[in-house]
PDB file of C-alpha atoms in Angstrom:
ATOM      1  CA  MET A  10      -1.208  -4.384 -20.701  1.00 79.00           C
ATOM      2  CA  PRO A  11      -0.826  -7.541 -18.971  1.00 83.00           C
ATOM      3  CA  SER A  12      -2.677  -7.246 -15.483  1.00 86.00           C
ATOM      4  CA  VAL A  13      -0.756  -7.635 -11.788  1.00 86.00           C
ATOM      5  CA  ALA A  14      -1.648 -11.375 -12.043  1.00 86.00           C
ATOM      6  CA  GLN A  15       0.357 -12.161 -15.357  1.00 90.00           C
ATOM      7  CA  LEU A  16       3.016 -10.414 -13.558  1.00 91.00           C
ATOM      8  CA  LEU A  17       3.104 -11.800 -10.769  1.00 90.00           C
ATOM      9  CA  GLN A  18       3.323 -15.343 -12.936  1.00 90.00           C
ATOM     10  CA  PRO A  19       7.117 -16.062 -11.986  1.00 91.00           C
ATOM     11  CA  VAL A  20       6.382 -15.974  -8.557  1.00 93.00           C
ATOM     12  CA  GLU A  21       2.586 -17.810  -8.970  1.00 91.00           C
ATOM     13  CA  ALA A  22       3.844 -20.796  -7.205  1.00 91.00           C
ATOM     14  CA  ASP A  23       5.903 -19.001  -4.568  1.00 92.00           C
ATOM     15  CA  LEU A  24       2.461 -16.984  -3.321  1.00 89.00           C
ATOM     16  CA  GLU A  25       1.022 -20.911  -3.476  1.00 88.00           C
ATOM     17  CA  ILE A  26       3.776 -21.690  -0.972  1.00 90.00           C
ATOM     18  CA  LEU A  27       3.320 -18.421   0.592  1.00 89.00           C
ATOM     19  CA  LEU A  28      -0.290 -18.639   1.477  1.00 85.00           C
ATOM     20  CA  GLY A  29       0.183 -22.333   2.939  1.00 84.00           C
ATOM     21  CA  ASN A  30       2.403 -21.151   5.332  1.00 86.00           C
ATOM     22  CA  LEU A  31       0.811 -18.095   5.992  1.00 82.00           C
ATOM     23  CA  ARG A  32      -2.219 -20.035   7.620  1.00 79.00           C
ATOM     24  CA  SER A  33       0.021 -22.014   9.573  1.00 80.00           C
ATOM     25  CA  LEU A  34       2.307 -19.112  10.528  1.00 76.00           C
ATOM     26  CA  ILE A  35      -0.816 -17.788  12.088  1.00 74.00           C
ATOM     27  CA  GLY A  36      -1.871 -21.591  14.533  1.00 68.00           C
ATOM     28  CA  ALA A  37      -5.221 -22.139  15.785  1.00 61.00           C
ATOM     29  CA  GLY A  38      -4.544 -21.274  19.291  1.00 68.00           C
ATOM     30  CA  HIS A  39      -6.769 -18.907  18.980  1.00 71.00           C
ATOM     31  CA  PRO A  40      -9.865 -20.094  17.277  1.00 74.00           C
ATOM     32  CA  ILE A  41     -11.396 -16.323  16.237  1.00 74.00           C
ATOM     33  CA  LEU A  42      -8.576 -14.577  15.436  1.00 71.00           C
ATOM     34  CA  HIS A  43      -7.012 -17.816  13.867  1.00 71.00           C
ATOM     35  CA  ALA A  44     -11.110 -17.459  11.786  1.00 73.00           C
ATOM     36  CA  ALA A  45     -10.210 -13.788  10.953  1.00 72.00           C
ATOM     37  CA  ALA A  46      -6.903 -14.246   9.840  1.00 70.00           C
ATOM     38  CA  GLU A  47      -8.391 -17.568   7.578  1.00 69.00           C
ATOM     39  CA  HIS A  48     -10.523 -15.085   6.511  1.00 68.00           C
ATOM     40  CA  LEU A  49      -8.344 -12.619   5.554  1.00 69.00           C
ATOM     41  CA  PHE A  50      -5.732 -14.626   3.889  1.00 68.00           C
ATOM     42  CA  THR A  51      -8.418 -16.389   1.937  1.00 66.00           C
ATOM     43  CA  ALA A  52     -10.446 -13.112   0.306  1.00 62.00           C
ATOM     44  CA  GLY A  53      -8.038 -12.656  -2.785  1.00 59.00           C
ATOM     45  CA  GLY A  54      -6.147 -10.150  -3.297  1.00 64.00           C
ATOM     46  CA  LYS A  55      -3.633  -9.766  -5.551  1.00 73.00           C
ATOM     47  CA  ARG A  56      -0.465 -10.381  -2.984  1.00 88.00           C
ATOM     48  CA  LEU A  57       1.771  -7.656  -5.035  1.00 92.00           C
ATOM     49  CA  ARG A  58       3.553  -6.785  -1.844  1.00 94.00           C
ATOM     50  CA  PRO A  59       4.564 -10.403  -1.187  1.00 95.00           C
ATOM     51  CA  GLY A  60       4.913 -10.912  -4.566  1.00 95.00           C
ATOM     52  CA  ILE A  61       7.430  -8.115  -5.025  1.00 97.00           C
ATOM     53  CA  VAL A  62       9.917  -9.256  -2.292  1.00 97.00           C
ATOM     54  CA  LEU A  63       9.600 -12.709  -4.024  1.00 97.00           C
ATOM     55  CA  MET A  64      10.938 -11.275  -7.662  1.00 97.00           C
ATOM     56  CA  ILE A  65      13.833  -8.906  -6.051  1.00 98.00           C
ATOM     57  CA  ALA A  66      14.435 -12.293  -4.275  1.00 97.00           C
ATOM     58  CA  ARG A  67      14.918 -14.115  -7.619  1.00 97.00           C
ATOM     59  CA  ALA A  68      16.439 -11.686 -10.298  1.00 97.00           C
ATOM     60  CA  ILE A  69      18.877 -10.663  -7.371  1.00 97.00           C
ATOM     61  CA  ASP A  70      20.520 -14.282  -7.130  1.00 96.00           C
ATOM     62  CA  PRO A  71      21.974 -15.756  -9.714  1.00 92.00           C
ATOM     63  CA  ALA A  72      20.685 -18.905 -10.033  1.00 93.00           C
ATOM     64  CA  GLY A  73      17.360 -17.483  -9.735  1.00 91.00           C
ATOM     65  CA  THR A  74      15.900 -19.633  -6.548  1.00 93.00           C
ATOM     66  CA  VAL A  75      14.290 -17.892  -3.482  1.00 95.00           C
ATOM     67  CA  SER A  76      15.491 -18.420   0.029  1.00 96.00           C
ATOM     68  CA  ASP A  77      13.989 -19.409   3.082  1.00 96.00           C
ATOM     69  CA  ARG A  78      14.547 -16.530   4.568  1.00 96.00           C
ATOM     70  CA  HIS A  79      13.032 -14.704   1.520  1.00 97.00           C
ATOM     71  CA  ARG A  80       9.765 -16.282   1.623  1.00 96.00           C
ATOM     72  CA  ARG A  81       9.572 -15.697   5.680  1.00 96.00           C
ATOM     73  CA  LEU A  82      10.297 -12.082   4.524  1.00 97.00           C
ATOM     74  CA  ALA A  83       7.680 -12.418   1.741  1.00 96.00           C
ATOM     75  CA  GLU A  84       4.821 -13.540   4.677  1.00 94.00           C
ATOM     76  CA  ILE A  85       5.409 -11.063   7.085  1.00 95.00           C
ATOM     77  CA  THR A  86       5.026  -8.218   4.540  1.00 96.00           C
ATOM     78  CA  GLU A  87       1.692  -9.868   3.700  1.00 92.00           C
ATOM     79  CA  MET A  88       0.887 -10.297   7.593  1.00 91.00           C
ATOM     80  CA  ILE A  89       1.949  -6.584   8.526  1.00 94.00           C
ATOM     81  CA  HIS A  90      -0.266  -5.305   5.022  1.00 92.00           C
ATOM     82  CA  THR A  91      -2.877  -7.430   5.978  1.00 88.00           C
ATOM     83  CA  ALA A  92      -2.851  -6.491   9.816  1.00 89.00           C
ATOM     84  CA  SER A  93      -2.927  -2.393   8.622  1.00 89.00           C
ATOM     85  CA  LEU A  94      -6.200  -3.269   6.626  1.00 86.00           C
ATOM     86  CA  VAL A  95      -7.568  -4.596   9.487  1.00 84.00           C
ATOM     87  CA  HIS A  96      -7.295  -1.351  11.163  1.00 81.00           C
ATOM     88  CA  ASP A  97      -8.442   0.240   8.437  1.00 79.00           C
ATOM     89  CA  ASP A  98     -11.194  -0.539   7.044  1.00 77.00           C
ATOM     90  CA  VAL A  99     -12.243  -0.629  11.290  1.00 78.00           C
ATOM     91  CA  VAL A 100     -11.407   3.598  11.336  1.00 78.00           C
ATOM     92  CA  ASP A 101     -13.274   4.042   8.455  1.00 73.00           C
ATOM     93  CA  GLY A 102     -15.955   1.768   8.544  1.00 73.00           C
ATOM     94  CA  ALA A 103     -15.781  -0.316   5.657  1.00 70.00           C
ATOM     95  CA  SER A 104     -18.332  -3.059   5.322  1.00 74.00           C
ATOM     96  CA  THR A 105     -16.223  -4.482   2.112  1.00 69.00           C
ATOM     97  CA  ARG A 106     -13.151  -4.751   1.094  1.00 67.00           C
ATOM     98  CA  ARG A 107     -11.959  -6.844  -2.878  1.00 62.00           C
ATOM     99  CA  GLY A 108     -15.137  -7.928  -2.734  1.00 66.00           C
ATOM    100  CA  VAL A 109     -15.874  -9.868   0.431  1.00 72.00           C
ATOM    101  CA  ASP A 110     -17.036  -8.400   4.255  1.00 74.00           C
ATOM    102  CA  THR A 111     -14.664  -6.803   6.243  1.00 75.00           C
ATOM    103  CA  VAL A 112     -13.443  -8.413   9.527  1.00 76.00           C
ATOM    104  CA  HIS A 113     -15.261  -6.060  11.738  1.00 77.00           C
ATOM    105  CA  SER A 114     -18.321  -6.568   9.655  1.00 77.00           C
ATOM    106  CA  ARG A 115     -18.003 -10.253   9.598  1.00 76.00           C
ATOM    107  CA  PHE A 116     -17.421 -10.577  13.378  1.00 76.00           C
ATOM    108  CA  ASN A 117     -17.178  -7.076  15.446  1.00 79.00           C
ATOM    109  CA  SER A 118     -15.010  -4.793  15.745  1.00 81.00           C
ATOM    110  CA  ARG A 119     -13.261  -5.397  19.088  1.00 86.00           C
ATOM    111  CA  VAL A 120     -12.486  -9.054  17.260  1.00 82.00           C
ATOM    112  CA  ALA A 121     -10.768  -6.434  14.133  1.00 81.00           C
ATOM    113  CA  VAL A 122      -8.790  -4.728  16.409  1.00 86.00           C
ATOM    114  CA  LEU A 123      -7.593  -7.766  18.174  1.00 86.00           C
ATOM    115  CA  ALA A 124      -6.993  -9.484  14.743  1.00 84.00           C
ATOM    116  CA  GLY A 125      -5.140  -6.473  13.528  1.00 87.00           C
ATOM    117  CA  ASP A 126      -3.199  -6.931  16.383  1.00 89.00           C
ATOM    118  CA  PHE A 127      -2.843 -10.576  16.644  1.00 87.00           C
ATOM    119  CA  LEU A 128      -0.836 -10.061  13.113  1.00 88.00           C
ATOM    120  CA  PHE A 129       1.725  -7.104  13.709  1.00 92.00           C
ATOM    121  CA  ALA A 130       2.618  -9.366  16.925  1.00 91.00           C
ATOM    122  CA  GLN A 131       2.859 -12.247  14.818  1.00 89.00           C
ATOM    123  CA  ALA A 132       4.962 -10.754  12.586  1.00 93.00           C
ATOM    124  CA  SER A 133       7.219  -8.852  14.965  1.00 94.00           C
ATOM    125  CA  TRP A 134       7.772 -12.364  16.387  1.00 93.00           C
ATOM    126  CA  HIS A 135       8.528 -13.483  12.958  1.00 93.00           C
ATOM    127  CA  LEU A 136      10.395 -10.837  11.898  1.00 95.00           C
ATOM    128  CA  ALA A 137      12.941 -11.068  15.141  1.00 96.00           C
ATOM    129  CA  ASN A 138      13.481 -14.985  14.404  1.00 95.00           C
ATOM    130  CA  LEU A 139      15.120 -13.928  10.782  1.00 95.00           C
ATOM    131  CA  ASP A 140      18.401 -12.850  13.229  1.00 94.00           C
ATOM    132  CA  ASN A 141      19.246 -10.094  11.111  1.00 97.00           C
ATOM    133  CA  LEU A 142      19.520  -6.714  12.766  1.00 97.00           C
ATOM    134  CA  GLU A 143      18.878  -4.180  10.015  1.00 98.00           C
ATOM    135  CA  VAL A 144      16.208  -6.214   8.269  1.00 98.00           C
ATOM    136  CA  VAL A 145      14.275  -6.001  11.823  1.00 97.00           C
ATOM    137  CA  LYS A 146      15.056  -2.031  11.875  1.00 98.00           C
ATOM    138  CA  LEU A 147      13.721  -1.501   7.934  1.00 98.00           C
ATOM    139  CA  LEU A 148      10.160  -3.504   8.726  1.00 97.00           C
ATOM    140  CA  SER A 149       9.800  -2.241  12.708  1.00 96.00           C
ATOM    141  CA  ARG A 150      10.016   1.376  10.864  1.00 97.00           C
ATOM    142  CA  VAL A 151       7.581   0.358   8.487  1.00 97.00           C
ATOM    143  CA  ILE A 152       5.000  -0.601  11.317  1.00 95.00           C
ATOM    144  CA  MET A 153       5.834   3.016  13.220  1.00 96.00           C
ATOM    145  CA  ASP A 154       4.840   4.164   9.684  1.00 97.00           C
ATOM    146  CA  LEU A 155       1.467   3.040   8.804  1.00 95.00           C
ATOM    147  CA  ALA A 156       0.763   3.806  12.430  1.00 93.00           C
ATOM    148  CA  GLU A 157       1.726   7.576  12.186  1.00 95.00           C
ATOM    149  CA  GLY A 158       0.491   7.342   8.275  1.00 95.00           C
ATOM    150  CA  GLU A 159      -3.141   6.401   9.799  1.00 91.00           C
ATOM    151  CA  ILE A 160      -2.418   8.615  12.767  1.00 92.00           C
ATOM    152  CA  ARG A 161      -2.363  11.829  10.590  1.00 92.00           C
ATOM    153  CA  GLN A 162      -4.941  10.569   8.266  1.00 91.00           C
ATOM    154  CA  GLY A 163      -7.531  10.970  10.969  1.00 89.00           C
ATOM    155  CA  LEU A 164      -6.577  14.533  12.689  1.00 91.00           C
ATOM    156  CA  ASN A 165      -5.718  16.031  10.272  1.00 93.00           C
ATOM    157  CA  ARG A 166      -9.529  15.520   8.277  1.00 95.00           C
ATOM    158  CA  PHE A 167     -11.102  19.125   6.420  1.00 96.00           C
ATOM    159  CA  ASP A 168      -7.646  20.808   7.348  1.00 96.00           C
ATOM    160  CA  THR A 169      -6.912  23.177   4.220  1.00 95.00           C
ATOM    161  CA  GLY A 170      -3.602  24.084   6.453  1.00 93.00           C
ATOM    162  CA  GLN A 171      -1.983  21.316   4.670  1.00 89.00           C
ATOM    163  CA  GLY A 172       0.373  21.117   2.550  1.00 91.00           C
ATOM    164  CA  PHE A 173       1.812  19.218  -0.629  1.00 95.00           C
ATOM    165  CA  GLN A 174       4.755  17.633   2.041  1.00 95.00           C
ATOM    166  CA  ALA A 175       2.698  16.764   4.392  1.00 95.00           C
ATOM    167  CA  TYR A 176       0.590  14.579   1.650  1.00 96.00           C
ATOM    168  CA  LEU A 177       3.107  12.780   0.301  1.00 97.00           C
ATOM    169  CA  GLU A 178       4.805  11.860   3.546  1.00 97.00           C
ATOM    170  CA  LYS A 179       1.463  10.353   4.607  1.00 96.00           C
ATOM    171  CA  SER A 180       1.365   8.717   1.338  1.00 96.00           C
ATOM    172  CA  TYR A 181       4.695   7.180   1.857  1.00 98.00           C
ATOM    173  CA  TRP A 182       4.060   6.161   5.578  1.00 97.00           C
ATOM    174  CA  LYS A 183       0.683   4.617   4.637  1.00 95.00           C
ATOM    175  CA  THR A 184       0.802   3.478   0.881  1.00 95.00           C
ATOM    176  CA  ALA A 185       5.237   3.607  -0.138  1.00 98.00           C
ATOM    177  CA  SER A 186       6.896   2.532   3.261  1.00 98.00           C
ATOM    178  CA  LEU A 187       6.357  -0.992   3.765  1.00 98.00           C
ATOM    179  CA  VAL A 188       6.976  -1.440  -0.773  1.00 98.00           C
ATOM    180  CA  ALA A 189      10.477   0.389   0.027  1.00 98.00           C
ATOM    181  CA  ASN A 190      11.533  -0.950   3.469  1.00 98.00           C
ATOM    182  CA  SER A 191      10.532  -4.954   2.290  1.00 98.00           C
ATOM    183  CA  ALA A 192      12.019  -4.373  -1.035  1.00 98.00           C
ATOM    184  CA  ARG A 193      15.373  -2.787   0.716  1.00 98.00           C
ATOM    185  CA  ALA A 194      15.820  -6.060   3.656  1.00 98.00           C
ATOM    186  CA  ALA A 195      15.162  -8.318   0.328  1.00 98.00           C
ATOM    187  CA  GLY A 196      18.689  -7.365  -0.962  1.00 98.00           C
ATOM    188  CA  VAL A 197      20.107  -7.023   2.555  1.00 98.00           C
ATOM    189  CA  LEU A 198      19.138 -10.536   3.420  1.00 98.00           C
ATOM    190  CA  SER A 199      21.583 -10.703  -0.154  1.00 97.00           C
ATOM    191  CA  SER A 200      24.105  -8.815   0.760  1.00 97.00           C
ATOM    192  CA  LEU A 201      23.815  -6.572  -1.896  1.00 97.00           C
ATOM    193  CA  PRO A 202      25.952  -2.984  -1.852  1.00 97.00           C
ATOM    194  CA  LEU A 203      24.556  -0.355  -0.276  1.00 97.00           C
ATOM    195  CA  GLN A 204      23.871   1.932  -4.217  1.00 97.00           C
ATOM    196  CA  ARG A 205      21.658  -1.391  -5.174  1.00 98.00           C
ATOM    197  CA  LEU A 206      19.926  -1.110  -1.750  1.00 98.00           C
ATOM    198  CA  ASP A 207      19.217   2.440  -2.372  1.00 98.00           C
ATOM    199  CA  GLY A 208      18.066   1.228  -5.942  1.00 98.00           C
ATOM    200  CA  LEU A 209      15.469  -0.830  -4.181  1.00 98.00           C
ATOM    201  CA  ALA A 210      13.760   1.107  -1.726  1.00 98.00           C
ATOM    202  CA  ARG A 211      13.497   3.995  -4.397  1.00 98.00           C
ATOM    203  CA  PHE A 212      11.893   1.333  -6.502  1.00 98.00           C
ATOM    204  CA  GLY A 213       9.398   0.642  -3.853  1.00 98.00           C
ATOM    205  CA  LYS A 214       9.094   4.081  -2.633  1.00 98.00           C
ATOM    206  CA  GLN A 215       8.356   5.189  -5.798  1.00 98.00           C
ATOM    207  CA  LEU A 216       6.154   2.783  -6.594  1.00 98.00           C
ATOM    208  CA  GLY A 217       4.144   3.105  -4.193  1.00 97.00           C
ATOM    209  CA  LEU A 218       3.614   6.876  -4.384  1.00 98.00           C
ATOM    210  CA  ALA A 219       2.427   6.397  -7.643  1.00 98.00           C
ATOM    211  CA  PHE A 220       0.143   3.564  -6.583  1.00 96.00           C
ATOM    212  CA  GLN A 221      -0.928   6.108  -4.371  1.00 96.00           C
ATOM    213  CA  VAL A 222      -1.828   8.722  -6.278  1.00 97.00           C
ATOM    214  CA  VAL A 223      -3.209   6.883  -9.022  1.00 96.00           C
ATOM    215  CA  ASP A 224      -5.957   5.933  -6.164  1.00 93.00           C
ATOM    216  CA  ASP A 225      -6.791   9.214  -4.917  1.00 95.00           C
ATOM    217  CA  ILE A 226      -7.387  10.386  -8.466  1.00 96.00           C
ATOM    218  CA  LEU A 227      -9.525   7.143  -9.397  1.00 94.00           C
ATOM    219  CA  ASP A 228     -11.978   8.554  -5.907  1.00 91.00           C
ATOM    220  CA  PHE A 229     -12.779  10.767  -8.618  1.00 93.00           C
ATOM    221  CA  THR A 230     -12.946   9.670 -11.661  1.00 90.00           C
ATOM    222  CA  GLY A 231     -13.554   5.700 -10.708  1.00 78.00           C
ATOM    223  CA  SER A 232     -16.424   4.040 -10.456  1.00 65.00           C
ATOM    224  CA  ASP A 233     -18.457   2.919  -6.902  1.00 54.00           C
ATOM    225  CA  LYS A 234     -18.357  -0.797  -8.472  1.00 57.00           C
ATOM    226  CA  GLN A 235     -14.222  -0.515  -9.453  1.00 55.00           C
ATOM    227  CA  LEU A 236     -13.089   1.496  -6.340  1.00 51.00           C
ATOM    228  CA  GLY A 237     -14.913  -1.248  -4.224  1.00 56.00           C
ATOM    229  CA  LYS A 238     -16.286   2.073  -1.788  1.00 59.00           C
ATOM    230  CA  PRO A 239     -18.168   4.748  -2.965  1.00 62.00           C
ATOM    231  CA  ALA A 240     -16.294   7.646  -5.210  1.00 64.00           C
ATOM    232  CA  ALA A 241     -15.665  10.836  -3.422  1.00 77.00           C
ATOM    233  CA  SER A 242     -15.636   8.883  -0.324  1.00 85.00           C
ATOM    234  CA  ASP A 243     -12.020  10.512   0.435  1.00 89.00           C
ATOM    235  CA  LEU A 244     -13.353  13.998   0.079  1.00 92.00           C
ATOM    236  CA  ALA A 245     -16.343  13.235   1.755  1.00 92.00           C
ATOM    237  CA  SER A 246     -14.230  12.162   4.887  1.00 92.00           C
ATOM    238  CA  GLY A 247     -12.323  15.593   4.768  1.00 94.00           C
ATOM    239  CA  TYR A 248      -8.788  13.000   3.189  1.00 94.00           C
ATOM    240  CA  LEU A 249      -7.215  15.890   1.786  1.00 95.00           C
ATOM    241  CA  THR A 250      -5.432  14.137  -1.507  1.00 96.00           C
ATOM    242  CA  ALA A 251      -3.225  15.525  -4.565  1.00 97.00           C
ATOM    243  CA  PRO A 252      -6.845  16.565  -6.861  1.00 97.00           C
ATOM    244  CA  VAL A 253      -7.899  18.567  -3.587  1.00 97.00           C
ATOM    245  CA  LEU A 254      -4.664  20.285  -3.770  1.00 97.00           C
ATOM    246  CA  TYR A 255      -3.956  20.865  -7.182  1.00 97.00           C
ATOM    247  CA  ALA A 256      -7.547  21.806  -6.948  1.00 97.00           C
ATOM    248  CA  MET A 257      -7.503  24.649  -4.327  1.00 96.00           C
ATOM    249  CA  GLU A 258      -4.459  26.220  -6.362  1.00 96.00           C
ATOM    250  CA  GLU A 259      -6.814  26.679  -9.162  1.00 95.00           C
ATOM    251  CA  ASN A 260     -10.067  27.491  -7.318  1.00 96.00           C
ATOM    252  CA  PRO A 261      -9.721  28.536  -3.325  1.00 94.00           C
ATOM    253  CA  ALA A 262     -13.587  28.464  -2.965  1.00 95.00           C
ATOM    254  CA  LEU A 263     -13.034  25.018  -2.344  1.00 96.00           C
ATOM    255  CA  ALA A 264     -11.283  25.485   0.202  1.00 96.00           C
ATOM    256  CA  GLY A 265     -14.211  27.056   2.170  1.00 96.00           C
ATOM    257  CA  LEU A 266     -15.983  24.613   1.534  1.00 96.00           C
ATOM    258  CA  ILE A 267     -14.087  21.562   2.909  1.00 96.00           C
ATOM    259  CA  GLU A 268     -13.184  24.113   6.297  1.00 96.00           C
ATOM    260  CA  ARG A 269     -17.006  24.054   7.100  1.00 96.00           C
ATOM    261  CA  GLU A 270     -16.674  20.463   6.769  1.00 96.00           C
ATOM    262  CA  LEU A 271     -18.708  19.924   3.265  1.00 95.00           C
ATOM    263  CA  SER A 272     -21.894  20.216   5.595  1.00 94.00           C
ATOM    264  CA  GLU A 273     -24.090  22.200   3.765  1.00 93.00           C
ATOM    265  CA  CYS A 274     -26.278  21.049   0.927  1.00 93.00           C
ATOM    266  CA  GLY A 275     -25.014  21.004  -2.155  1.00 92.00           C
ATOM    267  CA  ASP A 276     -21.005  21.178  -0.736  1.00 93.00           C
ATOM    268  CA  LEU A 277     -19.971  18.278  -1.756  1.00 93.00           C
ATOM    269  CA  GLU A 278     -21.302  17.951  -5.146  1.00 92.00           C
ATOM    270  CA  GLN A 279     -20.477  21.645  -5.644  1.00 95.00           C
ATOM    271  CA  ALA A 280     -16.309  20.009  -4.497  1.00 95.00           C
ATOM    272  CA  LEU A 281     -16.985  17.903  -7.068  1.00 94.00           C
ATOM    273  CA  GLN A 282     -17.408  19.903  -9.474  1.00 94.00           C
ATOM    274  CA  ILE A 283     -14.693  22.034  -9.057  1.00 95.00           C
ATOM    275  CA  VAL A 284     -12.115  19.141  -8.795  1.00 95.00           C
ATOM    276  CA  ARG A 285     -13.265  17.480 -11.768  1.00 94.00           C
ATOM    277  CA  SER A 286     -14.087  20.212 -14.274  1.00 93.00           C
ATOM    278  CA  GLY A 287      -9.774  22.145 -13.611  1.00 91.00           C
ATOM    279  CA  ASP A 288      -6.686  20.708 -13.923  1.00 97.00           C
ATOM    280  CA  ALA A 289      -6.570  19.319 -10.775  1.00 97.00           C
ATOM    281  CA  ILE A 290      -6.980  15.844 -12.120  1.00 96.00           C
ATOM    282  CA  PRO A 291      -4.149  15.994 -15.169  1.00 97.00           C
ATOM    283  CA  ARG A 292      -1.589  17.242 -12.709  1.00 98.00           C
ATOM    284  CA  SER A 293      -2.187  14.162 -10.513  1.00 98.00           C
ATOM    285  CA  ARG A 294      -2.003  12.394 -12.858  1.00 97.00           C
ATOM    286  CA  SER A 295       1.499  13.589 -14.554  1.00 98.00           C
ATOM    287  CA  LEU A 296       2.872  13.064 -11.201  1.00 98.00           C
ATOM    288  CA  ALA A 297       1.433   9.552 -11.152  1.00 98.00           C
ATOM    289  CA  GLU A 298       3.457   9.248 -14.076  1.00 98.00           C
ATOM    290  CA  ARG A 299       6.934  11.074 -12.860  1.00 98.00           C
ATOM    291  CA  PHE A 300       6.383   8.957  -9.681  1.00 98.00           C
ATOM    292  CA  ALA A 301       6.208   5.499 -11.828  1.00 98.00           C
ATOM    293  CA  GLY A 302       9.200   6.416 -14.270  1.00 98.00           C
ATOM    294  CA  GLU A 303      11.142   7.267 -11.482  1.00 98.00           C
ATOM    295  CA  ALA A 304      10.761   3.966  -9.771  1.00 98.00           C
ATOM    296  CA  ALA A 305      11.708   1.497 -13.776  1.00 97.00           C
ATOM    297  CA  GLU A 306      14.877   3.882 -13.926  1.00 97.00           C
ATOM    298  CA  ALA A 307      15.523   2.510  -9.917  1.00 98.00           C
ATOM    299  CA  LEU A 308      16.183  -1.004 -11.381  1.00 96.00           C
ATOM    300  CA  HIS A 309      17.153  -0.918 -14.593  1.00 92.00           C
ATOM    301  CA  TRP A 310      20.651  -2.293 -13.052  1.00 96.00           C
ATOM    302  CA  LEU A 311      18.925  -5.846 -12.431  1.00 96.00           C
ATOM    303  CA  SER A 312      20.170  -8.941 -14.912  1.00 95.00           C
ATOM    304  CA  PRO A 313      17.820  -9.885 -17.673  1.00 95.00           C
ATOM    305  CA  SER A 314      15.678 -12.358 -16.032  1.00 95.00           C
ATOM    306  CA  ALA A 315      11.704 -13.132 -16.686  1.00 95.00           C
ATOM    307  CA  GLU A 316      11.567 -11.560 -12.857  1.00 96.00           C
ATOM    308  CA  ARG A 317      13.326  -8.280 -13.883  1.00 96.00           C
ATOM    309  CA  ASP A 318      10.636  -8.006 -16.486  1.00 96.00           C
ATOM    310  CA  ALA A 319       7.775  -8.052 -14.160  1.00 96.00           C
ATOM    311  CA  LEU A 320       9.359  -5.764 -11.535  1.00 97.00           C
ATOM    312  CA  LEU A 321      10.128  -2.953 -14.443  1.00 97.00           C
ATOM    313  CA  GLY A 322       6.472  -4.211 -15.721  1.00 96.00           C
ATOM    314  CA  LEU A 323       4.473  -2.536 -12.568  1.00 96.00           C
ATOM    315  CA  PRO A 324       4.687   0.953 -12.666  1.00 97.00           C
ATOM    316  CA  GLU A 325       2.800   0.663 -16.122  1.00 96.00           C
ATOM    317  CA  VAL A 326       0.888  -1.418 -14.620  1.00 95.00           C
ATOM    318  CA  VAL A 327       0.024   0.511 -11.889  1.00 95.00           C
ATOM    319  CA  LEU A 328      -0.975   3.542 -14.289  1.00 96.00           C
ATOM    320  CA  SER A 329      -3.059   1.276 -16.388  1.00 93.00           C
ATOM    321  CA  ARG A 330      -5.948   1.395 -13.721  1.00 90.00           C
ATOM    322  CA  LEU A 331      -6.416   4.995 -15.027  1.00 89.00           C
ATOM    323  CA  HIS A 332      -7.516   3.757 -18.142  1.00 82.00           C
TER     324      HIS A 332
END
């Protein structure tokens, strides 16, 4: 099974250009914000989201090239993603991400919030300068969705009344919206017909949902090192994910533990045991597999190319994180 880095090889040179461009786009006007952004952009990470935009751009272009506007769209996509991570880390109190210190632990929370705002503002400015109203609407929607997802997650902690629909909506807002809308925007910049734009958006949405469900499974099955955060931290924070929702269906006692916010001695361990012992994890795995399959199906109209092969390989790579 190839890695994400191997699948992104067709656009490896493009991603190097992207990193250089990001550094120049953020400018040196605010030294501490520049330092914070520079820290983020050099912190590693797979650059999956801009990589998808660049691969789609090459896959749908008859000559297999990437226009300057597609490059800028990829840069905007990475800016929005990075800004959301900075704010997420402040809200979650995370001390590291991708193995490096988070912005607020390296600087402080005030700088982190400002750096996230700065990146969102920069992304919005460069987005407006693409001079394509449909693309502006698509990516502005992403920024709204990210905020909506974070707010919902924060306000609905330990709320056992949430159904599966609420979970999928929040997962779309927080994870899938950026992939879906930036994928569609790549098609808009290439003037693709509506049906193909829908296919690109569906690919991004289902891939993003598969990615989120896999992440939620790993919260129960992964090691601290694999996750980059303590295992079961989502449940401990009161975030009800697919495995928890399935486990509550099987064992209503879990709802009682969550409603008292896992506050008594042994509650978290008991809740983990309930989630891990039944069918919740296998059912969640089946859900991720369904989303991944639907993502791959959405792109079968693409002409044969290395980029098409890489895009169709991404859903399998997302699932392979479970093995």
